[in-house]
PDB file of C-alpha atoms in Angstrom:
ATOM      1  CA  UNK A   1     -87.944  72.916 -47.818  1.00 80.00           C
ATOM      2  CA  UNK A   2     -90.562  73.196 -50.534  1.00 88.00           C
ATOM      3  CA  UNK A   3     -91.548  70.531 -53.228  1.00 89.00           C
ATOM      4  CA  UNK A   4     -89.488  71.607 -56.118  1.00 92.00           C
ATOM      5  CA  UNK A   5     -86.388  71.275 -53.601  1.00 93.00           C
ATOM      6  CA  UNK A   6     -87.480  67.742 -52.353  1.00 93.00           C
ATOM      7  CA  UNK A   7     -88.059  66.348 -55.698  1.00 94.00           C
ATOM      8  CA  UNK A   8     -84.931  67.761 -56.927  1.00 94.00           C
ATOM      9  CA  UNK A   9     -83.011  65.844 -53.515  1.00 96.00           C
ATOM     10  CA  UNK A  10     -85.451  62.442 -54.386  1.00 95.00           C
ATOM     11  CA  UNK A  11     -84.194  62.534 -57.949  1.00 95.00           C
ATOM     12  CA  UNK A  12     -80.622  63.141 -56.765  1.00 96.00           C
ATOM     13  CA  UNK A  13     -80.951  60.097 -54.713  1.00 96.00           C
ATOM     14  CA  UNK A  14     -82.559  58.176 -57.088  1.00 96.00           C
ATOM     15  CA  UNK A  15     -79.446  58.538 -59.726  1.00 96.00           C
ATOM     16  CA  UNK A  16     -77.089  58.218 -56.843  1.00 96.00           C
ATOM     17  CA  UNK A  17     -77.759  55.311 -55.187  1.00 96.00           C
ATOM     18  CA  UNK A  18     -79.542  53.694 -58.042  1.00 96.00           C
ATOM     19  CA  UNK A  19     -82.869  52.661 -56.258  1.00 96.00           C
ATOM     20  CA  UNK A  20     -86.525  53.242 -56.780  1.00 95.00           C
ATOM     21  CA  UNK A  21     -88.273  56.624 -55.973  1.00 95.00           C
ATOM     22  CA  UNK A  22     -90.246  54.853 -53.102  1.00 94.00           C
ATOM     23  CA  UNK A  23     -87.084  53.577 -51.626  1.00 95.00           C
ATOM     24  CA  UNK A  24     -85.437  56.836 -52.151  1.00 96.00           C
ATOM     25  CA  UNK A  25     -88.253  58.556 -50.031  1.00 95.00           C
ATOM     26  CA  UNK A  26     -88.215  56.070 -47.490  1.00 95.00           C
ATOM     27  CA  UNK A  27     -84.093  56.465 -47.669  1.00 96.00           C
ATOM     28  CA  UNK A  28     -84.368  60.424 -47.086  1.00 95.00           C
ATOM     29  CA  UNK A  29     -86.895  60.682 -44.535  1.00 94.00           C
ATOM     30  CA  UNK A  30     -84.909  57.748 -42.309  1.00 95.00           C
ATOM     31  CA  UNK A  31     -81.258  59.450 -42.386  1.00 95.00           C
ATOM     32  CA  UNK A  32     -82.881  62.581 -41.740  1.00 93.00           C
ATOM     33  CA  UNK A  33     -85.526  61.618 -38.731  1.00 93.00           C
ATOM     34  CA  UNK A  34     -88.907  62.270 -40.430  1.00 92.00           C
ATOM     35  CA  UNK A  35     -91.995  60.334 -40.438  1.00 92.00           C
ATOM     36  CA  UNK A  36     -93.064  59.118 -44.174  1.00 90.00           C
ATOM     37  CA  UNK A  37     -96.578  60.169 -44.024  1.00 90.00           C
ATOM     38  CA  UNK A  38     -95.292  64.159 -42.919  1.00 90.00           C
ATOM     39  CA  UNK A  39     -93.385  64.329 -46.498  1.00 91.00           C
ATOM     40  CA  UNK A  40     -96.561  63.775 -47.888  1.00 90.00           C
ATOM     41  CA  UNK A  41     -97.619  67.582 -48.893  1.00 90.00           C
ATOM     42  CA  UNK A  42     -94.057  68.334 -50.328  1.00 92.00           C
ATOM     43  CA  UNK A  43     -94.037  65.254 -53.245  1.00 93.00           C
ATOM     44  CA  UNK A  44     -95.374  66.729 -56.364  1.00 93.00           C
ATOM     45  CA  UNK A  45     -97.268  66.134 -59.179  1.00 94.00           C
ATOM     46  CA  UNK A  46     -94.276  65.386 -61.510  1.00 93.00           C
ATOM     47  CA  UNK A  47     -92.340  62.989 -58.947  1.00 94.00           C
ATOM     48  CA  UNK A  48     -96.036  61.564 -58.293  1.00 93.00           C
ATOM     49  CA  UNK A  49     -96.283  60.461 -61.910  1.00 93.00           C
ATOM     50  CA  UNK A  50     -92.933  58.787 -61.620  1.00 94.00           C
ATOM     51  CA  UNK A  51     -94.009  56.878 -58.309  1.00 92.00           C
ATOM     52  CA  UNK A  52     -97.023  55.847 -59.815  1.00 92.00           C
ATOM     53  CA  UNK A  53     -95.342  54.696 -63.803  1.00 91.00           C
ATOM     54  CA  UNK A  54     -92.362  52.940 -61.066  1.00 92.00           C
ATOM     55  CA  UNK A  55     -95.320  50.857 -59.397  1.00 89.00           C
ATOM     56  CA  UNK A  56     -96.957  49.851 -62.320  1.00 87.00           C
ATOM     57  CA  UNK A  57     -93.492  48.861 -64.231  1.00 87.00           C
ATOM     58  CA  UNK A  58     -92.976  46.815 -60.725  1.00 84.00           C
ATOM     59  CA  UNK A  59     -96.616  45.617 -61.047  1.00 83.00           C
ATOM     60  CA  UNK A  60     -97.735  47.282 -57.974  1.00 83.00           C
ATOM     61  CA  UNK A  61    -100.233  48.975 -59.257  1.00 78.00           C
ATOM     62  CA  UNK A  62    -102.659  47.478 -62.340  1.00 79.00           C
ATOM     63  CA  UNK A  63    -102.821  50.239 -65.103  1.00 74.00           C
ATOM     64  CA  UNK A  64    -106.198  51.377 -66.065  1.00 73.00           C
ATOM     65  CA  UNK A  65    -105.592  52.221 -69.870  1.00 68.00           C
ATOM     66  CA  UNK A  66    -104.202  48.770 -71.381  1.00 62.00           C
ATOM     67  CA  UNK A  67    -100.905  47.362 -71.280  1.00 63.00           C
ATOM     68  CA  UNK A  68     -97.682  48.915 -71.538  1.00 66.00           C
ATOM     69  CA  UNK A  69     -95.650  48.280 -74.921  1.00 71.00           C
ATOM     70  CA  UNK A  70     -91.908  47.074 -74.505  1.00 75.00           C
ATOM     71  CA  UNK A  71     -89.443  49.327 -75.980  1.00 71.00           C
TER      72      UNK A  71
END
């Protein structure tokens, strides 16, 4: 499986199930027996920047260019 096929499964989890990206990751490599840290090279940059926007939207991460404006 290559990166563009894994994000496209993560993103079909994400809609499906209705969790986070993180918890979608976690969610794929658990039903199908891999370690988190091997799936590491096959998350691109694309489904990176969506990790990274989730965590700071679930103040996980602090952003580094000021705040965020509500919609």
């Amino acid at each position: 499986m290559n990166s563009k096929e894994f994000s496209l499964k993560i993103e079909s989890i994400v809609k499906e199930k209705r969790i986070t990206y993180m918890d979608a990751i976690i969610w794929y490599c658990d039903t199908n027996d891999l370690d988190v840290g091997t799936v590491n090279s096959m998350i691109n940059k694309s489904l990176k920047e969506k990790i990274k926007d989730e965590a700071i939207n679930l103040r996980m991460l602090k952003e580094k260019k000021g705040g965020v404006l509500p919609l």
